Amino acid sequence: MTETEQKAPPGWLVLLLAVSCGLTVANLYYAQPLLAELRHTYGVGEAAAGGVVTATQIGYAAGMLLLVPLGDRLENRGLVATLLALACAGLVVTGVAPGFAVLLIASLLVGAASVVVQILVPFAADISPDAIRGRIVGRVVSGLLFGILLSRVVASLLAEVTGWRVVFLISAAAMAVLAVVLRFILPRRASKTDVRYGQLLRSTLAMARKHPPLRHRALYQSAMFGAFSAFWTTIAFVLTAPPFNYSQLGVGLFALAGAAGAAVAPLAGRWSDHGHGRRLTAGAFVLCAAAFALAGFGAHSVVLLAIAAIAVDSSVQTTLVVGQHTIYQLDPAARARINSVYLGTFFVGGAIGSQAGSIAYHLGGWTAVVVFAGVLPLIGLAGMSRTRT
C-alpha cells in the first residue's frame, strides 16, 4: 500500500504515541524546577546546577545523532523497548545518586535513552497518509509538548510532598511499564534499509548536506530551543528568590502557565498542511522575541512572566511542528535519519541555551538572561530572511 492509499491511524494508537512521547520526553525536564533543591543537596552553585539540564540535553543530542538513525535500520518495537529499559536504569541511578558527578553521568544516560521519542514521532509520520500527516504528527507532538510542560509541575509537586529523588524513581517505573506496553502493542514496522551502522551514520550526515531545508530548519529551531531552555532553566531561580520566594509547589504551579501553549501544536500542523509554514515561522520568531522583552519588564510581576512563558512555549512549539512537517517531506525512506539531524542539532542549541542562561543569570541576573535569550529568535528571523525555507 502506498502512502497516498494509507488510511488514517486509529485514534487509540495516536493517543498511545502521544502519551508515550509525553512521559518519555518529561525525563529531560524534571530537573529544571528542582535546581534549587539540587544546589542544596550537593552544595553546588547556580551555574553548576544548571549543568544537570545541560548534561541531559547533551546526552539527548548524542542519542539523536548516534541512536535515532537506527530507527531506519532496526524493527522499531524492539529498539523502543531497549531504549526505554536504558532510560529506566538511568533514572534509577539519578534517583539514588550519592554525588553530583554520578548525577551528571546518569543525566547523560537518561538524555541519550530518551531519544525513543524521536523514533515514535517519525513512526507516526510513516503510518499517516500525506493529506493529514501534519495533523497527526501535530497531535503526537502535542503529547510530547504537554510532557515537557507538565513535567515541571509534576516534579515540583512530588518534590514538595516527598523529595526530589522520588520524582526520578517514579519516572523509572513509568519507563519500565512503557517498555512492556509498546513492545507488545505497537504495530510491526519493517526496516527501511539494511546498510551497516557506520554507513548509516555517514548517510545521516549526508542528509544534512543533501537537503538545505533540513539545515535551515535545524538552525532555526536551535535558536528557538536555546531561548526556551534559557528561560525554563533559570526561571526557578527567579521564582524562589525575592520578591516571590516561591516554594517548589509555587514553581510547579507557575509551570502550568506554559502548558497552555501546547494547544498550538495541532493548529500549527493543520496550517502547515495548508502551506502556511513560512509565515507561521516568521510570526513565531517575532512573538518569542517580544515575549522576552515582556519578561524583562515583568521581572517583579508573576502575571507578566506567565504571559511571557505562554508566548515562548507557543512560539517554540509552532516552529518545531512546522519544521518537522517540512523535513518529513524531504525523503520518506529516511525520516528517522532526517529527524536525527534536525533534533540533534537543535538540542545542541538547547544545551548551549541552558548553560549560557545559567551563566548569564549568575553574572547579570534575570536581565542578562532575557537579553541573551531574546536575541536568539531575532537571529533565526534574520537567517530565515536569507532563505526560502
PDB file of N, CA, C and O in Angstrom, residues 3 6-10 12-18 20-21 68 70-72 74-80 115-129 133 136-138 140-141 181-192 324 328 332 334-337 339-340:
ATOM      1  N   GLU A   3       1.775   5.427   0.322  1.00  0.00           N
ATOM      2  CA  GLU A   3       1.430   6.402   1.351  1.00  0.00           C
ATOM      3  C   GLU A   3       0.110   7.092   1.027  1.00  0.00           C
ATOM      4  O   GLU A   3      -0.674   7.393   1.906  1.00  0.00           O
ATOM      5  N   GLN A   6      -2.887   5.055   2.173  1.00  0.00           N
ATOM      6  CA  GLN A   6      -2.989   4.724   3.580  1.00  0.00           C
ATOM      7  C   GLN A   6      -4.258   5.289   4.199  1.00  0.00           C
ATOM      8  O   GLN A   6      -4.736   6.357   3.823  1.00  0.00           O
ATOM      9  N   LYS A   7      -4.773   4.551   5.166  1.00  0.00           N
ATOM     10  CA  LYS A   7      -5.872   5.054   5.980  1.00  0.00           C
ATOM     11  C   LYS A   7      -5.291   5.766   7.196  1.00  0.00           C
ATOM     12  O   LYS A   7      -4.156   5.529   7.596  1.00  0.00           O
ATOM     13  N   ALA A   8      -6.089   6.637   7.784  1.00  0.00           N
ATOM     14  CA  ALA A   8      -5.645   7.334   8.986  1.00  0.00           C
ATOM     15  C   ALA A   8      -5.427   6.320  10.104  1.00  0.00           C
ATOM     16  O   ALA A   8      -6.195   5.355  10.239  1.00  0.00           O
ATOM     17  N   PRO A   9      -4.380   6.484  10.921  1.00  0.00           N
ATOM     18  CA  PRO A   9      -4.166   5.562  12.044  1.00  0.00           C
ATOM     19  C   PRO A   9      -5.297   5.671  13.053  1.00  0.00           C
ATOM     20  O   PRO A   9      -5.898   6.748  13.200  1.00  0.00           O
ATOM     21  N   PRO A  10      -5.622   4.599  13.753  1.00  0.00           N
ATOM     22  CA  PRO A  10      -6.711   4.657  14.739  1.00  0.00           C
ATOM     23  C   PRO A  10      -6.408   5.649  15.850  1.00  0.00           C
ATOM     24  O   PRO A  10      -5.249   5.853  16.229  1.00  0.00           O
ATOM     25  N   TRP A  12      -6.809   5.484  19.020  1.00  0.00           N
ATOM     26  CA  TRP A  12      -6.166   4.957  20.225  1.00  0.00           C
ATOM     27  C   TRP A  12      -4.648   4.865  20.044  1.00  0.00           C
ATOM     28  O   TRP A  12      -3.896   5.067  20.999  1.00  0.00           O
ATOM     29  N   LEU A  13      -4.212   4.565  18.811  1.00  0.00           N
ATOM     30  CA  LEU A  13      -2.784   4.453  18.563  1.00  0.00           C
ATOM     31  C   LEU A  13      -2.121   5.829  18.602  1.00  0.00           C
ATOM     32  O   LEU A  13      -1.025   5.993  19.154  1.00  0.00           O
ATOM     33  N   VAL A  14      -2.779   6.828  18.007  1.00  0.00           N
ATOM     34  CA  VAL A  14      -2.253   8.193  18.066  1.00  0.00           C
ATOM     35  C   VAL A  14      -2.153   8.657  19.524  1.00  0.00           C
ATOM     36  O   VAL A  14      -1.157   9.261  19.935  1.00  0.00           O
ATOM     37  N   LEU A  15      -3.179   8.341  20.311  1.00  0.00           N
ATOM     38  CA  LEU A  15      -3.165   8.712  21.735  1.00  0.00           C
ATOM     39  C   LEU A  15      -2.030   8.005  22.470  1.00  0.00           C
ATOM     40  O   LEU A  15      -1.322   8.617  23.289  1.00  0.00           O
ATOM     41  N   LEU A  16      -1.844   6.705  22.178  1.00  0.00           N
ATOM     42  CA  LEU A  16      -0.760   5.958  22.827  1.00  0.00           C
ATOM     43  C   LEU A  16       0.594   6.564  22.489  1.00  0.00           C
ATOM     44  O   LEU A  16       1.459   6.726  23.370  1.00  0.00           O
ATOM     45  N   LEU A  17       0.790   6.924  21.226  1.00  0.00           N
ATOM     46  CA  LEU A  17       2.062   7.529  20.826  1.00  0.00           C
ATOM     47  C   LEU A  17       2.255   8.885  21.511  1.00  0.00           C
ATOM     48  O   LEU A  17       3.355   9.212  21.964  1.00  0.00           O
ATOM     49  N   ALA A  18       1.183   9.669  21.598  1.00  0.00           N
ATOM     50  CA  ALA A  18       1.284  10.982  22.238  1.00  0.00           C
ATOM     51  C   ALA A  18       1.620  10.852  23.718  1.00  0.00           C
ATOM     52  O   ALA A  18       2.497  11.563  24.235  1.00  0.00           O
ATOM     53  N   SER A  20       3.032   8.270  25.229  1.00  0.00           N
ATOM     54  CA  SER A  20       4.385   7.709  25.353  1.00  0.00           C
ATOM     55  C   SER A  20       5.445   8.783  25.164  1.00  0.00           C
ATOM     56  O   SER A  20       6.428   8.844  25.909  1.00  0.00           O
ATOM     57  N   CYS A  21       5.241   9.648  24.158  1.00  0.00           N
ATOM     58  CA  CYS A  21       6.187  10.739  23.928  1.00  0.00           C
ATOM     59  C   CYS A  21       6.215  11.689  25.118  1.00  0.00           C
ATOM     60  O   CYS A  21       7.287  12.132  25.552  1.00  0.00           O
ATOM     61  N   VAL A  68      19.121   7.425  17.012  1.00  0.00           N
ATOM     62  CA  VAL A  68      17.882   7.577  16.245  1.00  0.00           C
ATOM     63  C   VAL A  68      17.994   7.058  14.811  1.00  0.00           C
ATOM     64  O   VAL A  68      17.027   6.495  14.289  1.00  0.00           O
ATOM     65  N   LEU A  70      19.085   4.451  13.856  1.00  0.00           N
ATOM     66  CA  LEU A  70      18.754   3.028  13.901  1.00  0.00           C
ATOM     67  C   LEU A  70      17.266   2.783  13.669  1.00  0.00           C
ATOM     68  O   LEU A  70      16.861   1.656  13.365  1.00  0.00           O
ATOM     69  N   GLY A  71      16.452   3.837  13.816  1.00  0.00           N
ATOM     70  CA  GLY A  71      15.033   3.691  13.549  1.00  0.00           C
ATOM     71  C   GLY A  71      14.740   3.324  12.112  1.00  0.00           C
ATOM     72  O   GLY A  71      13.691   2.738  11.815  1.00  0.00           O
ATOM     73  N   ASP A  72      15.647   3.652  11.195  1.00  0.00           N
ATOM     74  CA  ASP A  72      15.501   3.237   9.792  1.00  0.00           C
ATOM     75  C   ASP A  72      16.123   1.870   9.535  1.00  0.00           C
ATOM     76  O   ASP A  72      15.862   1.258   8.496  1.00  0.00           O
ATOM     77  N   LEU A  74      16.498  -0.810  12.181  1.00  0.00           N
ATOM     78  CA  LEU A  74      16.005  -1.898  13.025  1.00  0.00           C
ATOM     79  C   LEU A  74      14.491  -1.869  13.145  1.00  0.00           C
ATOM     80  O   LEU A  74      13.861  -0.818  12.988  1.00  0.00           O
ATOM     81  N   GLU A  75      13.926  -3.009  13.444  1.00  0.00           N
ATOM     82  CA  GLU A  75      12.491  -3.078  13.723  1.00  0.00           C
ATOM     83  C   GLU A  75      12.207  -2.236  14.959  1.00  0.00           C
ATOM     84  O   GLU A  75      12.855  -2.386  15.990  1.00  0.00           O
ATOM     85  N   ASN A  76      11.241  -1.350  14.865  1.00  0.00           N
ATOM     86  CA  ASN A  76      11.103  -0.289  15.854  1.00  0.00           C
ATOM     87  C   ASN A  76      10.655  -0.749  17.234  1.00  0.00           C
ATOM     88  O   ASN A  76      11.036  -0.152  18.243  1.00  0.00           O
ATOM     89  N   ARG A  77       9.846  -1.794  17.309  1.00  0.00           N
ATOM     90  CA  ARG A  77       9.333  -2.195  18.622  1.00  0.00           C
ATOM     91  C   ARG A  77      10.451  -2.599  19.576  1.00  0.00           C
ATOM     92  O   ARG A  77      10.479  -2.182  20.740  1.00  0.00           O
ATOM     93  N   GLY A  78      11.369  -3.429  19.092  1.00  0.00           N
ATOM     94  CA  GLY A  78      12.476  -3.862  19.944  1.00  0.00           C
ATOM     95  C   GLY A  78      13.402  -2.723  20.299  1.00  0.00           C
ATOM     96  O   GLY A  78      13.880  -2.628  21.436  1.00  0.00           O
ATOM     97  N   LEU A  79      13.664  -1.834  19.348  1.00  0.00           N
ATOM     98  CA  LEU A  79      14.526  -0.684  19.606  1.00  0.00           C
ATOM     99  C   LEU A  79      13.912   0.227  20.659  1.00  0.00           C
ATOM    100  O   LEU A  79      14.597   0.682  21.588  1.00  0.00           O
ATOM    101  N   VAL A  80      12.614   0.482  20.548  1.00  0.00           N
ATOM    102  CA  VAL A  80      11.917   1.323  21.515  1.00  0.00           C
ATOM    103  C   VAL A  80      11.988   0.714  22.909  1.00  0.00           C
ATOM    104  O   VAL A  80      12.289   1.398  23.895  1.00  0.00           O
ATOM    105  N   VAL A 115      15.738   9.482  23.594  1.00  0.00           N
ATOM    106  CA  VAL A 115      15.512   9.753  22.168  1.00  0.00           C
ATOM    107  C   VAL A 115      14.509   8.787  21.564  1.00  0.00           C
ATOM    108  O   VAL A 115      14.148   8.927  20.379  1.00  0.00           O
ATOM    109  N   VAL A 116      14.031   7.840  22.343  1.00  0.00           N
ATOM    110  CA  VAL A 116      12.954   6.971  21.861  1.00  0.00           C
ATOM    111  C   VAL A 116      11.789   7.809  21.341  1.00  0.00           C
ATOM    112  O   VAL A 116      11.063   7.394  20.418  1.00  0.00           O
ATOM    113  N   VAL A 117      11.630   8.997  21.907  1.00  0.00           N
ATOM    114  CA  VAL A 117      10.577   9.907  21.437  1.00  0.00           C
ATOM    115  C   VAL A 117      10.720  10.160  19.945  1.00  0.00           C
ATOM    116  O   VAL A 117       9.736  10.170  19.187  1.00  0.00           O
ATOM    117  N   GLN A 118      11.956  10.346  19.499  1.00  0.00           N
ATOM    118  CA  GLN A 118      12.193  10.695  18.108  1.00  0.00           C
ATOM    119  C   GLN A 118      12.258   9.480  17.194  1.00  0.00           C
ATOM    120  O   GLN A 118      12.566   9.594  16.006  1.00  0.00           O
ATOM    121  N   ILE A 119      11.943   8.322  17.743  1.00  0.00           N
ATOM    122  CA  ILE A 119      11.656   7.159  16.914  1.00  0.00           C
ATOM    123  C   ILE A 119      10.139   7.047  16.758  1.00  0.00           C
ATOM    124  O   ILE A 119       9.631   6.666  15.704  1.00  0.00           O
ATOM    125  N   LEU A 120       9.420   7.434  17.812  1.00  0.00           N
ATOM    126  CA  LEU A 120       7.967   7.360  17.775  1.00  0.00           C
ATOM    127  C   LEU A 120       7.340   8.435  16.888  1.00  0.00           C
ATOM    128  O   LEU A 120       6.318   8.192  16.239  1.00  0.00           O
ATOM    129  N   VAL A 121       7.939   9.641  16.851  1.00  0.00           N
ATOM    130  CA  VAL A 121       7.363  10.707  16.020  1.00  0.00           C
ATOM    131  C   VAL A 121       7.465  10.367  14.529  1.00  0.00           C
ATOM    132  O   VAL A 121       6.467  10.462  13.798  1.00  0.00           O
ATOM    133  N   PRO A 122       8.638   9.945  14.014  1.00  0.00           N
ATOM    134  CA  PRO A 122       8.672   9.501  12.616  1.00  0.00           C
ATOM    135  C   PRO A 122       7.777   8.284  12.356  1.00  0.00           C
ATOM    136  O   PRO A 122       7.226   8.135  11.260  1.00  0.00           O
ATOM    137  N   PHE A 123       7.627   7.430  13.378  1.00  0.00           N
ATOM    138  CA  PHE A 123       6.717   6.292  13.253  1.00  0.00           C
ATOM    139  C   PHE A 123       5.302   6.797  12.965  1.00  0.00           C
ATOM    140  O   PHE A 123       4.597   6.277  12.094  1.00  0.00           O
ATOM    141  N   ALA A 124       4.875   7.846  13.702  1.00  0.00           N
ATOM    142  CA  ALA A 124       3.551   8.430  13.468  1.00  0.00           C
ATOM    143  C   ALA A 124       3.449   8.996  12.061  1.00  0.00           C
ATOM    144  O   ALA A 124       2.409   8.870  11.395  1.00  0.00           O
ATOM    145  N   ALA A 125       4.534   9.626  11.577  1.00  0.00           N
ATOM    146  CA  ALA A 125       4.524  10.166  10.210  1.00  0.00           C
ATOM    147  C   ALA A 125       4.409   9.048   9.183  1.00  0.00           C
ATOM    148  O   ALA A 125       3.694   9.175   8.183  1.00  0.00           O
ATOM    149  N   ASP A 126       5.095   7.935   9.428  1.00  0.00           N
ATOM    150  CA  ASP A 126       5.090   6.827   8.475  1.00  0.00           C
ATOM    151  C   ASP A 126       3.718   6.177   8.337  1.00  0.00           C
ATOM    152  O   ASP A 126       3.361   5.695   7.263  1.00  0.00           O
ATOM    153  N   ILE A 127       2.949   6.125   9.414  1.00  0.00           N
ATOM    154  CA  ILE A 127       1.651   5.440   9.363  1.00  0.00           C
ATOM    155  C   ILE A 127       0.523   6.389   8.997  1.00  0.00           C
ATOM    156  O   ILE A 127      -0.646   6.002   9.029  1.00  0.00           O
ATOM    157  N   SER A 128       0.858   7.629   8.634  1.00  0.00           N
ATOM    158  CA  SER A 128      -0.158   8.628   8.297  1.00  0.00           C
ATOM    159  C   SER A 128      -0.136   8.931   6.797  1.00  0.00           C
ATOM    160  O   SER A 128       0.932   9.054   6.202  1.00  0.00           O
ATOM    161  N   PRO A 129      -1.310   9.084   6.178  1.00  0.00           N
ATOM    162  CA  PRO A 129      -1.351   9.483   4.764  1.00  0.00           C
ATOM    163  C   PRO A 129      -0.919  10.921   4.580  1.00  0.00           C
ATOM    164  O   PRO A 129      -0.975  11.733   5.510  1.00  0.00           O
ATOM    165  N   ARG A 133      -0.866  14.170   7.349  1.00  0.00           N
ATOM    166  CA  ARG A 133       0.345  13.867   8.121  1.00  0.00           C
ATOM    167  C   ARG A 133       0.668  14.975   9.123  1.00  0.00           C
ATOM    168  O   ARG A 133       1.005  14.705  10.286  1.00  0.00           O
ATOM    169  N   ILE A 136      -1.663  14.638  12.167  1.00  0.00           N
ATOM    170  CA  ILE A 136      -1.356  13.507  13.049  1.00  0.00           C
ATOM    171  C   ILE A 136      -0.068  13.751  13.820  1.00  0.00           C
ATOM    172  O   ILE A 136       0.005  13.544  15.038  1.00  0.00           O
ATOM    173  N   VAL A 137       0.967  14.198  13.103  1.00  0.00           N
ATOM    174  CA  VAL A 137       2.234  14.497  13.781  1.00  0.00           C
ATOM    175  C   VAL A 137       2.020  15.601  14.814  1.00  0.00           C
ATOM    176  O   VAL A 137       2.578  15.555  15.919  1.00  0.00           O
ATOM    177  N   GLY A 138       1.195  16.597  14.490  1.00  0.00           N
ATOM    178  CA  GLY A 138       0.909  17.662  15.444  1.00  0.00           C
ATOM    179  C   GLY A 138       0.265  17.137  16.708  1.00  0.00           C
ATOM    180  O   GLY A 138       0.574  17.585  17.816  1.00  0.00           O
ATOM    181  N   VAL A 140       0.586  14.046  17.950  1.00  0.00           N
ATOM    182  CA  VAL A 140       1.602  13.309  18.710  1.00  0.00           C
ATOM    183  C   VAL A 140       2.570  14.272  19.379  1.00  0.00           C
ATOM    184  O   VAL A 140       2.922  14.116  20.561  1.00  0.00           O
ATOM    185  N   VAL A 141       2.993  15.291  18.637  1.00  0.00           N
ATOM    186  CA  VAL A 141       3.916  16.280  19.197  1.00  0.00           C
ATOM    187  C   VAL A 141       3.247  17.068  20.326  1.00  0.00           C
ATOM    188  O   VAL A 141       3.915  17.476  21.278  1.00  0.00           O
ATOM    189  N   VAL A 181       4.552  -2.263  27.384  1.00  0.00           N
ATOM    190  CA  VAL A 181       3.340  -1.962  26.612  1.00  0.00           C
ATOM    191  C   VAL A 181       3.663  -1.748  25.140  1.00  0.00           C
ATOM    192  O   VAL A 181       3.032  -2.338  24.251  1.00  0.00           O
ATOM    193  N   LEU A 182       4.661  -0.914  24.848  1.00  0.00           N
ATOM    194  CA  LEU A 182       4.975  -0.603  23.457  1.00  0.00           C
ATOM    195  C   LEU A 182       5.575  -1.803  22.730  1.00  0.00           C
ATOM    196  O   LEU A 182       5.361  -1.979  21.521  1.00  0.00           O
ATOM    197  N   ARG A 183       6.314  -2.631  23.451  1.00  0.00           N
ATOM    198  CA  ARG A 183       6.907  -3.817  22.815  1.00  0.00           C
ATOM    199  C   ARG A 183       5.834  -4.730  22.258  1.00  0.00           C
ATOM    200  O   ARG A 183       6.016  -5.357  21.200  1.00  0.00           O
ATOM    201  N   PHE A 184       4.701  -4.820  22.926  1.00  0.00           N
ATOM    202  CA  PHE A 184       3.678  -5.776  22.502  1.00  0.00           C
ATOM    203  C   PHE A 184       2.493  -5.142  21.766  1.00  0.00           C
ATOM    204  O   PHE A 184       1.731  -5.855  21.113  1.00  0.00           O
ATOM    205  N   ILE A 185       2.346  -3.816  21.841  1.00  0.00           N
ATOM    206  CA  ILE A 185       1.171  -3.178  21.242  1.00  0.00           C
ATOM    207  C   ILE A 185       1.487  -2.447  19.942  1.00  0.00           C
ATOM    208  O   ILE A 185       0.646  -2.391  19.040  1.00  0.00           O
ATOM    209  N   LEU A 186       2.683  -1.869  19.819  1.00  0.00           N
ATOM    210  CA  LEU A 186       3.000  -1.145  18.582  1.00  0.00           C
ATOM    211  C   LEU A 186       2.904  -2.068  17.365  1.00  0.00           C
ATOM    212  O   LEU A 186       3.341  -3.216  17.421  1.00  0.00           O
ATOM    213  N   PRO A 187       2.334  -1.561  16.266  1.00  0.00           N
ATOM    214  CA  PRO A 187       2.340  -2.356  15.027  1.00  0.00           C
ATOM    215  C   PRO A 187       3.775  -2.607  14.567  1.00  0.00           C
ATOM    216  O   PRO A 187       4.650  -1.767  14.755  1.00  0.00           O
ATOM    217  N   ARG A 188       3.970  -3.754  13.958  1.00  0.00           N
ATOM    218  CA  ARG A 188       5.292  -4.066  13.435  1.00  0.00           C
ATOM    219  C   ARG A 188       5.576  -3.179  12.224  1.00  0.00           C
ATOM    220  O   ARG A 188       4.709  -2.975  11.376  1.00  0.00           O
ATOM    221  N   ARG A 189       6.783  -2.647  12.153  1.00  0.00           N
ATOM    222  CA  ARG A 189       7.165  -1.810  11.017  1.00  0.00           C
ATOM    223  C   ARG A 189       8.501  -2.300  10.492  1.00  0.00           C
ATOM    224  O   ARG A 189       9.500  -2.332  11.221  1.00  0.00           O
ATOM    225  N   ALA A 190       8.531  -2.690   9.237  1.00  0.00           N
ATOM    226  CA  ALA A 190       9.749  -3.236   8.643  1.00  0.00           C
ATOM    227  C   ALA A 190      10.823  -2.164   8.539  1.00  0.00           C
ATOM    228  O   ALA A 190      10.527  -0.974   8.401  1.00  0.00           O
ATOM    229  N   SER A 191      12.078  -2.578   8.612  1.00  0.00           N
ATOM    230  CA  SER A 191      13.177  -1.634   8.460  1.00  0.00           C
ATOM    231  C   SER A 191      13.202  -1.089   7.043  1.00  0.00           C
ATOM    232  O   SER A 191      12.744  -1.729   6.099  1.00  0.00           O
ATOM    233  N   LYS A 192      13.756   0.125   6.888  1.00  0.00           N
ATOM    234  CA  LYS A 192      13.774   0.785   5.582  1.00  0.00           C
ATOM    235  C   LYS A 192      15.108   0.636   4.863  1.00  0.00           C
ATOM    236  O   LYS A 192      15.226   0.993   3.707  1.00  0.00           O
ATOM    237  N   GLN A 324       9.164  20.026  11.487  1.00  0.00           N
ATOM    238  CA  GLN A 324       9.019  18.593  11.244  1.00  0.00           C
ATOM    239  C   GLN A 324       8.143  18.326  10.027  1.00  0.00           C
ATOM    240  O   GLN A 324       8.410  17.404   9.247  1.00  0.00           O
ATOM    241  N   TYR A 328       9.896  16.139   6.975  1.00  0.00           N
ATOM    242  CA  TYR A 328       9.373  14.801   6.716  1.00  0.00           C
ATOM    243  C   TYR A 328       8.970  14.603   5.261  1.00  0.00           C
ATOM    244  O   TYR A 328       8.736  13.474   4.828  1.00  0.00           O
ATOM    245  N   PRO A 332      10.915  10.252   2.403  1.00  0.00           N
ATOM    246  CA  PRO A 332      10.129   9.353   3.245  1.00  0.00           C
ATOM    247  C   PRO A 332      10.881   8.103   3.684  1.00  0.00           C
ATOM    248  O   PRO A 332      10.576   7.532   4.731  1.00  0.00           O
ATOM    249  N   ALA A 334      13.893   7.957   4.703  1.00  0.00           N
ATOM    250  CA  ALA A 334      14.974   8.279   5.654  1.00  0.00           C
ATOM    251  C   ALA A 334      14.487   9.221   6.750  1.00  0.00           C
ATOM    252  O   ALA A 334      15.240  10.052   7.240  1.00  0.00           O
ATOM    253  N   ARG A 335      13.237   9.080   7.156  1.00  0.00           N
ATOM    254  CA  ARG A 335      12.685  10.037   8.119  1.00  0.00           C
ATOM    255  C   ARG A 335      13.409   9.978   9.468  1.00  0.00           C
ATOM    256  O   ARG A 335      13.602  11.007  10.104  1.00  0.00           O
ATOM    257  N   ALA A 336      13.777   8.800   9.929  1.00  0.00           N
ATOM    258  CA  ALA A 336      14.465   8.717  11.219  1.00  0.00           C
ATOM    259  C   ALA A 336      15.813   9.422  11.155  1.00  0.00           C
ATOM    260  O   ALA A 336      16.200  10.136  12.086  1.00  0.00           O
ATOM    261  N   ARG A 337      16.551   9.225  10.051  1.00  0.00           N
ATOM    262  CA  ARG A 337      17.855   9.873   9.926  1.00  0.00           C
ATOM    263  C   ARG A 337      17.716  11.390   9.771  1.00  0.00           C
ATOM    264  O   ARG A 337      18.488  12.162  10.346  1.00  0.00           O
ATOM    265  N   ASN A 339      15.230  13.162  10.943  1.00  0.00           N
ATOM    266  CA  ASN A 339      14.827  13.636  12.265  1.00  0.00           C
ATOM    267  C   ASN A 339      16.016  13.681  13.218  1.00  0.00           C
ATOM    268  O   ASN A 339      16.108  14.546  14.086  1.00  0.00           O
ATOM    269  N   SER A 340      16.942  12.727  13.041  1.00  0.00           N
ATOM    270  CA  SER A 340      18.141  12.687  13.859  1.00  0.00           C
ATOM    271  C   SER A 340      18.948  13.965  13.713  1.00  0.00           C
ATOM    272  O   SER A 340      19.393  14.569  14.694  1.00  0.00           O
TER     273      SER A 340
END
